[in-house]
Amino acid sequence: MLTKITLTLSFFIFIDLLTTTPAPPPTDLLTTTPAPPPTGPEKPKPSEKPKPSEKPSDTSYQIGVGRADCTGPVAEVPLMGYASPDQTAGGIHTRLYSRAFIVANNSERVVFVSADIGMVSQRLRLEVLKKLQTKYGDLYRQENVVLSGTHTHSGPGGYFQYTLFIITSKGYIKPSINAIVNGIVKSIDIAHGNLKAGRIFLNKGEVENSNLNRSPHSYLNNPEEERRKYKSNTDKELVVLKMVDSDGNGLGLLSWFAVHPVSMNNTNRMVSSDNMGYASYLFEQEMNAGSLPGQGPFVAAFSSSNLGDVSPNTKGPHCINTGESCDNINSSCPIGGSNMCMAIGPGVDMFESTKIIGGTIFNKAKELYRTAQQEVTGPLNAAHQWVNMTDVTVQLNATHTGKTCKPALGHSFAAGTIDGVGGLNFTQGSVEGDPFWDGIRDALLGSPSNETQDCHHPKPILFSTGEMNVPLPWHPAIVDVQIITIGSLAIVAIPGEFTTMAGRRMREAVKNELESRGSLGQVEVVIAGLCNIYTHYITTYEEYQIQRYEAASNIYGPHSLSAYIQLFSSLARAIAENKVADLPKGPEPPFFNNSQLISLLPLNPVDKTPLNTSFGDVLIQTLQSYKRGEVVEVTFVSGNPRNSADMAEKTFLTVEKYENMTNSWKVVHTDASWETRFHWNKGTGGQSNVTVEWHVPSTAHPGTYRIQHFGHYKERPSFPPVMKPYEGSSGSFEIYN
C-alpha cells in the first residue's frame, strides 16, 4: 500500500528540485568502502561459490532450499509501504530474509523466491538476474525465476528506478538495494548447492479470523451471480507445499495466503517482517530446533497472494475519536472525516496483532504440512513475456474491445486506506476531482491529456504519471507477466496487488486454459503477489467504478484486469500446448544508469559521544533481576547503524546466558529474535544511543544473563569515510521463575 497525502505534497516539493542542479550522490552511500565486520557473533556462512548440482532423473524432482539475510540499512532509510516521510527506520524488530526454492528435473528447473520486502521492483529483478547470469549462465533466467515480496510495510525502501518511488524513498539508496540483491542471490546460491532428490506434497485449508475485506463496498459492485460462488469476500485458503527429501525428511515449506502484512502500523519505525514473517519465524524455529533465528536447514516461506483489498486488522474500521463504526463507502467519520477512520486489531497493540495473525497462519500451516498427502508430480514449465501495459487491446467480447491506459493515479489514492489514512481532505470513493489540488497540479505539472482522462474514466486523475518523465519516467510501461508450473501446480506471478475477486477471476481463467488444452489433468492455480515489478493495484472493472483506494491506484485503467487475464491466459495456453518457445519475448524494460538515479538521503555526520563516555558505554543499566514476562532494558552510547555497511547474517545485539559447566557465555537471542527489540535514538550534534529490549519469554531458563551491543562509529568525514567497530555489554542480571 503506497499512500499518504505527504506523498502528494512531496510531488510538488520535488518539482522545485528538478529546476536545480542535483547534488552529487552521497559518497558514503554509493561508493563507501565497506566497514570492517563487527566484533559480535557472526552466523555461519555457506560456501561463497555455487556448488554443481546433481543431474536429476526424468522421474523425480531435485529440490533445493535456501535462506539469506536481506535486511539492509536499519536507520534513517524510509520504510517502504505507507509512503510516510516521517516513517524512517530506527531499529530492528525482526530481520528480513530471502527464501529460495528450486525444483528441477532432467529438462527444466524453476525458482521461486519469497523475500521479506515490500515488493519486488523492476530494478531489483534486473540486478538479480544480472548476477545470476554471471554465475550460472542461462541456468537461471527471466523465464524460470520468480521473485515475490511478502509485502511487509516495515522494510527499507530505496530500491526503485522510477521517479514516483524515488521521491517516496529518499531516492535510490545503494546500501538498501545491494542488501536485497545480495540476499536474494545468496539464497538461490544456497538452494542451488543443496539440490537433492525429493518429493513435493500439496495441501490447502481455510484460515479463520485472520483477514477482512477493507473495501467491501467495492466488492459488492461485482456481479451478484459471481459473488454467490464464494462464501466470503476474502480468500481464506492457505495453500501449502511440503518439500521432503527421498527419505521423507523435511526440507521446506512454501505457502501462499492473502493478507496485507500491515499489522505493524505506520507509527512503527523498526524494520520488521510483520505477520507473514512471524509465521515463517515460528515454523523455522520449530523445524530447526536449537538454532538461532535465520539458521538451520529448514526453510519456510509464507508468500503473498491476492491481498489487494485484504486487511489483517480484524476489528474493522472505527472512528478513533468516537469508537463508532466507519464501514461506509468513503471510510469517513462524522467528526474528523476520513482521517479518523482506522482499522485495528485483533490485539491490543501492533505487536500483539502481528503475533496473533502470524501465529494463526502458522498453526494452520503446521496442520496442513503434517497432513499433506497429495503428491505433486509431472513436468516443469516456465513462460515469461515483457508487455507494454500502456497499450494492450483487450477483447472484451465478440464485438467490443477495450484498451489499457498510460499510468495515472486517482484522487482516492491520496486518501489511503483504513490500514493507513492519507490525510487532508481526500476521501475514498472520489469520482470527481478537487479544484484546489487539481489547480496546484495543473500549475506545476500540467493537466492530464484528454486522452488519458477519457481512458481512465471514471477515475478523477490526481497525477498523470504516464505523461511525467522528468527526471525519469514516473511509472513503468514495460511489465513482466510470468507463469511457472510444477506438475499440476501453476504459480501465476502477478506484478502488483490483485484484489480478492481479481485473483479469483485470474485463477479461473488460467485453470481453464491449462485443463482444457493440455495434459496436466486437474490443476491447482495459486496467485503469487508482488512479483518481478510493482504496478500498484489491480481491481475488477466493477470495483474500478467505485474508485476507492485500490481502484484509484489501478494505474493502467479500468481494463487492466481483463488485459492481464488475456496475457496470462496466453502464457497458460502456450504451456498447455507446449508452445512456450513460440512466445515473443516482448519489449525489454529500461535499465537506467546509476548516474541517473539520485539519492536524497543526507550524509550521516561524524559520530560523537557525551562527555566522558566512549562508544559502547552503558548509559542506563539493567536491573539486577527480572521475572519471566518482564522486559529487560539497557541503553548504550552508539554510532549510527548506517555505519555498519554489511550486517547480513550478523547482529547488532546478543542476549547471552552464562553457562556454569563451561564458564562461558552462550548466545540465546540476536536481533533476529522475536523477543528482542533494537531501538536507535538519534540525538543532536552527532550523538545517538541504542536501547535494547529483551521481552523475557516464559520459556527462559533461570540463570545469569547479559546483553551485548555491536556497531560502528564514523570517525572523520574523509573519503572513503573511516568506520571503526565498537561493542558494549550490560552488567549481569538474574532471571527467576
XYZ file of C-alpha atoms in Angstrom:
737
model
C 0.000 0.000 0.000
C 1.715 3.149 -1.223
C -0.266 6.044 0.149
C -0.213 9.168 2.366
C -1.041 12.731 1.457
C 2.508 13.623 2.419
C 3.413 11.842 -0.827
C 1.181 14.320 -2.645
C 2.964 17.233 -1.039
C 6.312 15.620 -1.813
C 5.415 15.579 -5.511
C 5.013 19.322 -5.585
C 8.116 19.960 -3.478
C 10.087 17.669 -5.786
C 9.235 19.813 -8.805
C 11.388 22.590 -7.342
C 14.298 20.188 -7.059
C 14.103 19.424 -10.763
C 14.945 23.044 -11.639
C 18.213 22.992 -9.729
C 21.453 21.149 -10.357
C 21.298 17.963 -8.267
C 23.976 17.443 -5.685
C 26.313 14.513 -6.303
C 25.221 11.273 -4.668
C 26.448 10.905 -1.065
C 29.810 9.237 -1.311
C 29.414 7.205 1.836
C 26.222 5.644 0.460
C 27.233 4.966 -3.118
C 30.962 4.370 -3.021
C 31.849 3.730 0.606
C 34.485 1.153 1.331
C 32.675 -1.498 3.390
C 33.166 -1.093 7.110
C 35.080 -3.808 8.910
C 32.855 -6.517 10.322
C 31.639 -6.020 13.874
C 33.267 -7.975 16.617
C 29.969 -9.539 17.649
C 28.963 -13.109 16.880
C 28.520 -13.925 13.212
C 26.228 -16.597 11.885
C 27.777 -19.491 9.937
C 28.348 -18.711 6.253
C 27.586 -21.097 3.394
C 30.146 -21.621 0.687
C 30.605 -18.497 -1.406
C 30.934 -20.437 -4.666
C 27.914 -22.195 -6.144
C 28.219 -25.939 -5.959
C 27.439 -28.042 -9.017
C 24.040 -29.675 -8.695
C 23.345 -33.313 -9.363
C 21.669 -34.060 -12.662
C 18.075 -35.011 -11.857
C 16.370 -38.014 -13.329
C 13.331 -37.928 -15.598
C 11.021 -39.349 -12.964
C 11.835 -37.341 -9.855
C 12.425 -33.832 -8.664
C 15.604 -32.355 -7.348
C 14.745 -29.852 -4.617
C 16.905 -27.143 -3.106
C 16.007 -24.592 -0.439
C 17.972 -21.614 0.832
C 17.588 -18.633 3.135
C 19.723 -15.491 3.395
C 19.599 -12.182 5.239
C 18.384 -9.210 3.150
C 17.714 -6.717 5.946
C 19.682 -3.711 4.700
C 20.062 -0.345 6.486
C 18.104 -0.052 9.733
C 18.470 3.701 10.332
C 17.148 6.814 8.552
C 16.060 4.998 5.381
C 12.296 5.311 4.698
C 10.282 2.167 5.327
C 8.565 1.047 2.123
C 4.785 0.734 2.102
C 2.919 3.542 3.819
C 4.859 6.259 1.929
C 5.096 8.400 5.049
C 8.282 10.514 5.027
C 8.232 10.523 8.821
C 8.374 6.723 8.972
C 12.106 6.171 8.685
C 13.930 3.168 10.065
C 15.192 3.452 13.619
C 15.999 -0.092 14.667
C 15.071 -3.746 14.280
C 12.026 -5.680 15.366
C 12.914 -8.746 13.279
C 15.410 -9.328 10.486
C 14.328 -9.750 6.875
C 15.142 -12.854 4.838
C 15.048 -14.049 1.263
C 13.836 -17.638 0.929
C 14.534 -19.528 -2.288
C 13.081 -22.788 -3.588
C 14.457 -24.590 -6.649
C 12.708 -27.546 -8.262
C 14.500 -29.302 -11.131
C 14.077 -32.315 -13.372
C 16.035 -33.611 -16.333
C 14.916 -30.902 -18.749
C 13.931 -27.832 -16.746
C 14.161 -26.099 -13.419
C 12.110 -23.346 -11.780
C 12.932 -20.963 -8.940
C 10.536 -19.238 -6.583
C 11.867 -16.637 -4.154
C 9.831 -15.058 -1.370
C 11.604 -12.073 0.192
C 10.625 -10.132 3.302
C 10.343 -6.835 1.411
C 7.525 -4.504 0.413
C 7.504 -5.626 -3.195
C 9.898 -6.592 -5.956
C 10.900 -3.648 -8.128
C 11.893 -3.877 -11.759
C 15.373 -2.602 -10.943
C 15.781 -5.203 -8.213
C 14.786 -8.047 -10.530
C 17.103 -6.871 -13.309
C 20.031 -6.582 -10.877
C 19.379 -10.080 -9.513
C 19.176 -11.601 -12.979
C 22.435 -9.896 -14.000
C 24.214 -11.544 -11.064
C 22.635 -14.919 -11.768
C 23.680 -14.681 -15.426
C 27.273 -14.004 -14.364
C 27.302 -17.001 -12.006
C 25.180 -19.553 -13.817
C 24.845 -18.522 -17.447
C 21.342 -19.329 -18.735
C 20.504 -21.785 -15.964
C 18.517 -19.182 -14.002
C 16.901 -16.581 -16.232
C 13.871 -14.358 -16.879
C 11.605 -17.278 -17.756
C 12.185 -19.575 -14.782
C 12.939 -17.252 -11.845
C 10.031 -15.710 -9.936
C 10.789 -13.060 -7.321
C 7.973 -12.240 -4.890
C 7.750 -9.817 -1.968
C 5.805 -10.649 1.185
C 4.614 -7.009 1.207
C 5.788 -6.115 4.691
C 5.407 -2.353 5.099
C 8.354 -2.228 7.509
C 11.295 -2.950 5.233
C 13.802 -0.390 3.925
C 12.925 1.361 0.653
C 15.213 2.945 -1.904
C 15.439 0.149 -4.491
C 13.358 1.567 -7.356
C 14.337 3.265 -10.615
C 11.099 5.162 -11.345
C 10.595 8.728 -10.131
C 7.421 8.182 -8.092
C 9.196 5.701 -5.840
C 12.433 7.675 -5.806
C 10.511 10.579 -4.240
C 8.872 8.476 -1.534
C 12.058 6.575 -0.639
C 14.541 9.466 -0.435
C 15.992 8.385 -3.736
C 17.874 5.352 -4.947
C 19.790 4.013 -1.942
C 22.612 1.667 -2.888
C 23.077 0.018 0.535
C 19.369 -0.837 0.524
C 19.163 -2.421 -2.937
C 22.557 -4.098 -2.544
C 21.417 -5.850 0.637
C 18.290 -7.182 -1.066
C 20.030 -8.212 -4.292
C 22.820 -9.955 -2.396
C 20.362 -11.668 -0.065
C 18.210 -12.977 -2.910
C 21.194 -14.211 -4.922
C 22.746 -15.811 -1.853
C 19.513 -17.642 -1.020
C 19.449 -19.002 -4.584
C 23.126 -19.971 -4.280
C 22.364 -21.933 -1.117
C 19.341 -23.634 -2.678
C 21.384 -24.490 -5.765
C 24.138 -26.022 -3.645
C 21.603 -28.027 -1.623
C 19.763 -29.663 -4.539
C 18.862 -33.259 -3.738
C 16.267 -35.843 -4.725
C 12.945 -35.150 -3.081
C 9.178 -35.119 -3.220
C 6.526 -32.388 -3.011
C 3.095 -32.638 -1.425
C 0.272 -30.111 -1.660
C -2.372 -29.308 0.917
C -4.804 -26.468 1.487
C -7.223 -25.341 4.138
C -9.006 -22.280 5.448
C -7.560 -19.865 7.978
C -10.264 -18.198 10.023
C -10.230 -14.853 11.841
C -7.135 -13.573 10.069
C -8.361 -11.234 7.340
C -11.212 -8.957 6.306
C -12.092 -7.042 3.163
C -11.202 -3.375 3.650
C -13.224 -2.252 0.596
C -16.428 -4.286 0.920
C -18.481 -1.680 -0.945
C -16.253 -2.140 -3.977
C -16.537 -5.923 -3.698
C -20.337 -5.663 -3.614
C -20.270 -3.977 -7.021
C -19.143 -7.278 -8.576
C -21.995 -9.270 -10.167
C -24.223 -10.948 -7.608
C -24.137 -14.225 -9.534
C -20.337 -14.221 -9.300
C -20.328 -13.352 -5.601
C -22.706 -16.233 -4.862
C -19.987 -18.697 -5.870
C -17.953 -17.727 -2.797
C -18.873 -17.763 0.870
C -16.626 -14.842 1.827
C -15.449 -11.526 0.400
C -11.838 -12.558 1.075
C -9.907 -15.694 0.170
C -9.267 -17.631 3.371
C -7.494 -20.566 1.778
C -3.882 -21.234 2.688
C -2.042 -23.296 0.062
C 0.978 -25.241 1.320
C 3.731 -27.121 -0.484
C 5.547 -29.630 1.708
C 9.028 -30.463 0.434
C 10.903 -33.519 1.708
C 13.989 -35.452 0.677
C 13.911 -39.024 -0.614
C 13.905 -40.323 2.972
C 10.943 -38.169 3.958
C 12.949 -35.640 5.961
C 11.616 -32.108 5.799
C 13.371 -29.635 3.534
C 10.998 -26.737 3.384
C 7.532 -25.274 3.218
C 6.313 -22.856 0.560
C 2.877 -21.328 1.041
C 0.553 -18.560 -0.153
C -2.105 -16.643 1.770
C -3.984 -13.417 1.081
C -3.500 -10.820 3.815
C -1.735 -7.471 3.969
C 1.304 -7.509 6.279
C 0.237 -4.263 7.943
C -0.254 -5.487 11.491
C 2.770 -3.290 12.198
C 1.191 0.099 11.545
C 2.523 3.373 10.190
C 3.777 4.513 13.599
C 6.333 1.692 13.649
C 9.953 2.666 12.992
C 11.616 -0.715 13.394
C 12.477 -2.977 10.473
C 10.042 -5.884 10.720
C 8.872 -8.834 8.632
C 5.354 -8.347 10.100
C 2.723 -11.096 10.367
C 3.815 -13.290 7.439
C 7.426 -13.066 8.552
C 6.403 -14.097 12.057
C 4.698 -17.204 10.632
C 7.981 -18.068 8.875
C 9.883 -17.406 12.090
C 7.672 -19.770 14.102
C 7.801 -22.564 11.518
C 11.562 -22.386 11.065
C 12.216 -22.197 14.803
C 10.147 -25.335 15.340
C 11.742 -27.261 12.473
C 15.281 -26.050 13.264
C 15.073 -26.741 16.989
C 18.047 -25.415 18.903
C 19.109 -22.986 16.155
C 19.090 -19.224 16.372
C 16.663 -17.390 14.047
C 17.880 -17.379 10.452
C 19.908 -20.537 10.988
C 19.197 -24.208 10.339
C 18.492 -26.092 7.103
C 14.680 -25.992 7.028
C 13.202 -23.034 5.128
C 9.578 -21.876 5.484
C 8.139 -19.128 3.276
C 4.730 -17.516 3.689
C 4.211 -15.715 0.396
C 1.761 -13.027 -0.648
C -1.281 -13.679 -2.804
C -4.317 -11.644 -3.950
C -4.197 -9.382 -0.900
C -5.091 -6.071 -2.550
C -8.270 -5.413 -0.580
C -7.445 -7.642 2.397
C -6.563 -6.326 5.863
C -5.304 -8.181 8.968
C -6.927 -5.592 11.228
C -9.886 -7.796 12.045
C -11.681 -5.481 14.464
C -12.516 -3.437 11.384
C -12.713 0.312 10.789
C -13.763 2.545 13.658
C -13.622 6.260 14.327
C -10.653 6.629 16.640
C -12.220 9.693 18.269
C -15.702 8.276 18.975
C -15.379 4.492 18.651
C -18.290 4.169 16.212
C -18.023 2.122 13.027
C -16.922 3.909 9.847
C -17.519 0.999 7.485
C -19.023 3.182 4.748
C -18.165 3.782 1.107
C -15.977 6.793 1.946
C -14.462 5.351 5.182
C -15.358 8.644 6.821
C -16.332 9.658 10.344
C -18.973 12.259 11.284
C -16.321 14.174 13.206
C -12.879 14.392 11.628
C -13.773 12.773 8.299
C -11.602 10.066 6.765
C -8.585 10.945 8.903
C -10.321 9.439 11.932
C -11.324 6.132 10.288
C -8.820 3.395 11.122
C -8.922 -0.385 11.366
C -7.295 -2.099 14.322
C -6.912 -5.479 15.935
C -7.051 -8.220 16.779
C -4.527 -7.398 19.524
C -4.219 -4.513 21.967
C -1.238 -3.136 20.036
C 0.581 -3.771 16.756
C 2.997 -6.264 18.300
C 0.241 -8.422 19.727
C -1.745 -8.155 16.472
C 1.298 -9.292 14.492
C 1.752 -12.204 16.862
C -1.908 -13.261 16.702
C -2.262 -13.095 12.913
C 1.121 -14.686 12.229
C 0.530 -17.329 14.878
C -2.874 -18.263 13.473
C -1.454 -18.673 9.959
C 1.459 -20.707 11.351
C -0.831 -23.054 13.261
C -2.892 -23.799 10.157
C 0.246 -24.280 8.055
C 1.617 -26.679 10.640
C -1.560 -28.762 10.453
C -1.566 -28.742 6.635
C 2.123 -29.638 6.469
C 1.617 -32.576 8.833
C -1.388 -33.967 6.928
C -0.262 -33.264 3.335
C -0.767 -36.371 1.166
C -1.487 -35.117 -2.368
C 1.807 -35.550 -4.205
C 2.783 -33.086 -6.896
C 4.304 -34.816 -9.915
C 4.787 -34.041 -13.559
C 6.733 -31.748 -15.863
C 8.162 -28.336 -15.051
C 7.348 -25.364 -17.251
C 8.124 -21.663 -17.305
C 6.704 -18.934 -19.533
C 7.542 -15.221 -19.426
C 6.904 -12.130 -21.506
C 7.522 -8.409 -21.275
C 4.460 -6.385 -22.218
C 3.831 -2.705 -22.811
C 0.922 -2.371 -20.387
C 0.108 1.146 -21.577
C -1.090 -0.141 -24.943
C -2.841 -3.510 -24.669
C -6.003 -4.055 -26.711
C -8.446 -6.221 -24.789
C -11.068 -8.353 -26.474
C -13.997 -7.791 -24.100
C -16.469 -9.882 -26.090
C -17.189 -10.893 -29.678
C -17.921 -7.332 -30.788
C -16.212 -4.983 -28.325
C -12.635 -4.199 -27.392
C -11.039 -2.032 -24.737
C -7.573 -0.637 -24.126
C -5.236 -0.125 -21.256
C -4.031 3.390 -20.446
C -0.915 5.353 -19.704
C -0.361 5.196 -15.923
C -2.290 7.575 -13.693
C -3.272 7.796 -10.020
C -6.693 8.984 -8.873
C -7.708 11.311 -6.063
C -8.644 8.432 -3.751
C -5.060 7.199 -3.973
C -4.126 10.134 -1.716
C -6.880 9.187 0.761
C -5.106 5.995 1.794
C -6.984 3.115 3.371
C -8.347 2.084 6.743
C -4.928 0.467 7.348
C -3.181 3.828 6.894
C -5.109 7.018 6.155
C -3.796 9.675 3.792
C -4.847 12.956 5.369
C -6.168 16.401 4.496
C -9.438 16.449 2.571
C -9.037 13.406 0.335
C -11.588 10.601 0.738
C -12.023 7.152 -0.726
C -14.715 6.730 -3.341
C -13.984 10.052 -5.070
C -15.301 10.121 -8.641
C -14.831 13.871 -9.009
C -11.646 15.906 -8.763
C -10.868 18.610 -6.238
C -10.425 22.121 -7.741
C -7.805 23.060 -5.160
C -5.495 20.091 -5.723
C -6.196 19.982 -9.458
C -5.218 23.645 -9.695
C -1.901 23.050 -7.953
C -1.247 20.031 -10.166
C -2.040 21.929 -13.358
C 0.184 24.864 -12.366
C 3.200 22.715 -11.528
C 2.865 19.587 -13.637
C 0.336 20.379 -16.310
C -3.115 18.886 -16.657
C -3.698 15.291 -17.803
C -4.391 14.944 -21.506
C -7.965 14.431 -22.635
C -6.962 11.019 -23.950
C -5.674 9.906 -20.544
C -8.684 11.327 -18.702
C -11.099 9.565 -21.042
C -9.168 6.295 -20.834
C -9.231 6.253 -17.024
C -12.884 7.320 -16.616
C -14.493 7.418 -14.036
C -11.204 7.970 -12.166
C -10.536 11.652 -11.464
C -6.794 11.889 -12.142
C -4.601 13.398 -9.465
C -1.274 12.547 -11.129
C -0.944 11.584 -14.779
C 2.303 9.727 -14.123
C 2.406 8.162 -17.588
C 2.818 11.660 -19.010
C 5.525 12.637 -16.497
C 9.090 11.740 -17.471
C 11.366 14.164 -15.596
C 13.952 13.326 -14.410
C 12.961 9.747 -15.316
C 9.611 8.099 -16.066
C 7.387 8.209 -13.001
C 5.864 4.786 -13.622
C 6.846 1.724 -15.673
C 5.360 0.949 -19.065
C 7.045 -2.443 -19.645
C 5.756 -5.117 -17.262
C 6.600 -8.797 -16.637
C 3.948 -11.495 -16.966
C 5.046 -14.996 -15.951
C 3.759 -18.443 -15.046
C 5.720 -21.405 -13.755
C 4.251 -24.867 -13.307
C 5.391 -27.697 -11.058
C 3.446 -30.729 -12.187
C -0.211 -29.882 -11.713
C 0.533 -26.692 -9.729
C 0.568 -23.380 -11.622
C 2.087 -20.301 -9.976
C 0.865 -17.060 -11.556
C 3.368 -14.267 -10.872
C 1.305 -11.093 -10.511
C 3.166 -7.762 -10.925
C 1.242 -5.956 -8.207
C -1.663 -6.324 -5.795
C -4.747 -8.141 -7.073
C -7.974 -7.697 -5.146
C -9.845 -10.779 -3.947
C -12.198 -11.053 -6.924
C -9.488 -10.121 -9.415
C -7.444 -13.067 -8.140
C -10.417 -15.402 -8.372
C -11.048 -14.470 -11.990
C -7.379 -14.938 -12.867
C -7.216 -18.354 -11.194
C -10.310 -19.499 -13.037
C -9.043 -18.281 -16.419
C -5.593 -19.873 -16.082
C -7.079 -23.095 -14.738
C -9.474 -23.342 -17.706
C -6.663 -22.828 -20.210
C -4.376 -25.422 -18.625
C -7.052 -28.061 -18.082
C -8.889 -27.721 -21.393
C -5.876 -27.630 -23.697
C -3.137 -29.658 -22.030
C -2.383 -32.996 -20.420
C -1.795 -31.760 -16.885
C -5.135 -33.031 -15.615
C -6.700 -31.205 -12.684
C -4.618 -28.100 -11.987
C -4.212 -26.108 -8.784
C -3.582 -22.418 -9.533
C -2.083 -20.051 -6.968
C -1.756 -16.294 -7.224
C 1.677 -15.098 -6.180
C 1.555 -11.377 -5.448
C 4.067 -8.521 -5.650
C 6.211 -10.330 -8.250
C 9.001 -9.075 -10.515
C 7.832 -5.439 -10.816
C 5.443 -3.229 -8.861
C 2.421 -1.737 -10.655
C 0.257 -0.910 -7.613
C -3.259 -2.424 -7.544
C -5.403 -4.356 -9.996
C -9.161 -4.398 -9.395
C -12.088 -5.793 -11.339
C -13.826 -3.473 -13.813
C -16.813 -3.278 -11.463
C -14.677 -2.400 -8.429
C -12.944 0.267 -10.507
C -16.228 2.156 -10.866
C -16.427 2.755 -7.091
C -12.969 4.413 -7.017
C -11.879 3.518 -3.541
C -8.147 3.467 -2.803
C -7.411 0.228 -4.673
C -9.222 1.383 -7.833
C -7.631 4.842 -7.747
C -4.273 3.036 -7.581
C -5.100 0.842 -10.589
C -2.626 2.676 -12.793
C -3.367 1.200 -16.236
C -7.088 1.935 -16.187
C -10.418 0.078 -15.909
C -9.458 -2.753 -18.302
C -6.213 -3.656 -16.524
C -7.528 -6.934 -15.118
C -9.015 -8.001 -18.460
C -5.657 -7.276 -20.084
C -3.773 -9.321 -17.513
C -6.220 -12.215 -17.813
C -5.745 -12.144 -21.584
C -1.949 -12.070 -21.251
C -1.667 -14.769 -18.575
C -4.170 -16.953 -20.448
C -1.863 -16.731 -23.449
C 1.054 -17.935 -21.319
C -1.049 -20.779 -19.908
C -2.128 -21.765 -23.413
C 1.485 -21.860 -24.577
C 2.406 -24.099 -21.643
C -0.555 -26.422 -22.211
C 0.169 -26.744 -25.923
C 3.947 -26.980 -25.464
C 4.479 -23.800 -27.482
C 6.373 -21.671 -24.971
C 9.278 -21.358 -27.399
C 6.948 -19.566 -29.830
C 6.090 -16.779 -27.375
C 7.523 -13.409 -28.389
C 9.944 -12.049 -25.812
C 8.370 -8.599 -25.864
C 9.959 -5.151 -25.438
C 12.748 -5.097 -22.853
C 12.386 -2.712 -19.905
C 14.835 0.147 -19.386
C 17.851 -0.197 -17.133
C 18.814 3.343 -16.185
C 22.421 4.239 -15.496
C 23.424 4.667 -11.878
C 24.322 8.281 -12.704
C 20.640 8.901 -13.491
C 19.433 7.518 -10.157
C 19.677 10.173 -7.484
C 19.872 9.756 -3.732
C 18.054 12.203 -1.465
C 19.344 10.631 1.752
C 21.680 13.053 3.545
C 25.123 12.017 4.720
C 25.285 10.896 8.311
C 27.675 13.078 10.335
C 30.742 12.067 12.298
C 29.599 10.224 15.436
C 30.278 11.809 18.809
C 29.834 10.703 22.412
C 28.614 12.534 25.506
C 31.329 13.996 27.740
C 33.475 11.381 29.484
C 31.942 8.433 27.636
C 33.016 6.069 24.871
C 31.076 4.177 22.216
C 29.511 1.094 23.781
C 29.348 2.578 27.292
C 26.147 1.888 29.204
C 24.008 4.973 29.799
C 21.108 3.219 31.528
C 21.940 -0.079 33.207
C 19.716 -3.111 33.638
C 18.200 -4.043 36.969
C 19.767 -6.829 38.996
C 16.953 -9.317 38.431
C 13.806 -9.955 36.378
C 10.977 -12.457 36.230
C 9.733 -14.220 33.115
C 7.311 -11.971 31.249
C 9.133 -8.784 32.248
C 11.186 -6.550 29.928
C 14.925 -6.091 30.319
C 16.209 -2.747 29.019
C 19.687 -1.321 28.621
C 20.849 1.820 26.786
C 24.283 2.215 25.174
C 26.244 5.101 23.675
C 26.149 4.252 19.973
C 27.142 5.168 16.481
C 24.741 5.480 13.575
C 23.744 1.954 12.437
C 24.195 3.118 8.834
C 27.927 2.973 9.533
C 27.711 -0.818 9.710
C 27.787 -1.308 5.958
C 27.237 -5.050 5.741
C 25.377 -6.607 8.638
C 23.958 -9.537 6.665
C 23.995 -12.699 8.805
C 25.330 -10.631 11.726
C 23.623 -8.913 14.652
C 23.558 -5.580 16.459
C 22.846 -7.313 19.769
C 23.008 -10.557 21.672
C 21.292 -11.846 24.768
C 23.685 -14.268 26.427
C 23.345 -16.777 29.261
C 26.250 -17.753 31.472
C 26.938 -21.487 31.345
C 28.417 -22.680 34.626
C 29.534 -26.008 33.166
C 31.807 -24.329 30.608
C 32.418 -20.990 32.327
C 31.366 -19.214 29.115
C 28.576 -17.083 27.708
C 26.120 -18.680 25.270
C 24.118 -16.580 22.778
C 20.403 -17.292 23.214
C 18.927 -14.387 21.205
C 20.024 -11.997 18.444
C 18.365 -9.024 16.779
C 16.563 -11.560 14.556
C 14.692 -12.921 17.576
C 11.054 -12.062 18.193
C 11.835 -11.458 21.868
C 14.337 -8.633 21.240
C 13.872 -5.055 20.023
C 16.669 -2.775 18.915
C 15.864 0.948 19.088
C 18.225 3.569 17.676
C 17.643 7.043 19.063
C 19.175 9.913 17.110
C 20.281 12.866 19.214
C 21.920 16.148 18.255
C 25.469 17.052 17.348
C 26.261 13.577 16.022
C 25.307 11.859 19.285
C 22.976 8.875 19.439
C 22.164 5.919 21.629
C 20.741 2.442 21.343
C 18.204 0.864 23.654
C 17.961 -2.915 23.619
C 14.815 -4.579 24.947
C 14.535 -8.235 25.820
C 10.969 -9.366 26.416
C 11.738 -12.338 28.623
C 9.723 -15.331 27.352
C 8.018 -17.859 29.576
C 10.490 -20.455 28.266
C 13.576 -18.588 29.524
C 15.732 -20.711 31.809
C 16.610 -19.238 35.193
C 20.195 -18.070 35.436
C 22.647 -15.252 34.824
C 22.382 -13.202 31.644
C 23.874 -10.165 29.914
C 23.100 -8.094 26.817
C 25.757 -7.030 24.335
C 25.596 -4.407 21.573
C 27.805 -4.223 18.466
C 28.202 -1.417 15.959
C 30.447 1.050 14.163
C 31.111 4.743 14.561
C 32.185 7.212 11.901
C 35.500 8.715 12.989
C 36.058 11.509 10.470
C 34.498 12.852 7.251
C 37.179 11.559 4.884
C 36.855 9.764 1.563
C 36.307 6.981 1.989
C 34.973 7.586 5.495
C 36.654 5.749 8.363
C 34.347 3.407 10.291
C 35.537 1.745 13.474
C 33.882 -1.141 15.318
C 32.856 -0.961 18.940
C 30.951 -3.121 21.389
C 29.365 -2.737 24.779
C 27.973 -5.007 27.462
C 25.400 -4.618 30.180
C 26.062 -5.792 33.677
C 24.957 -9.307 34.514
C 21.428 -9.871 35.790
C 19.372 -12.802 37.008
C 16.227 -14.339 35.548
C 13.974 -16.050 38.078
C 10.907 -18.255 37.695
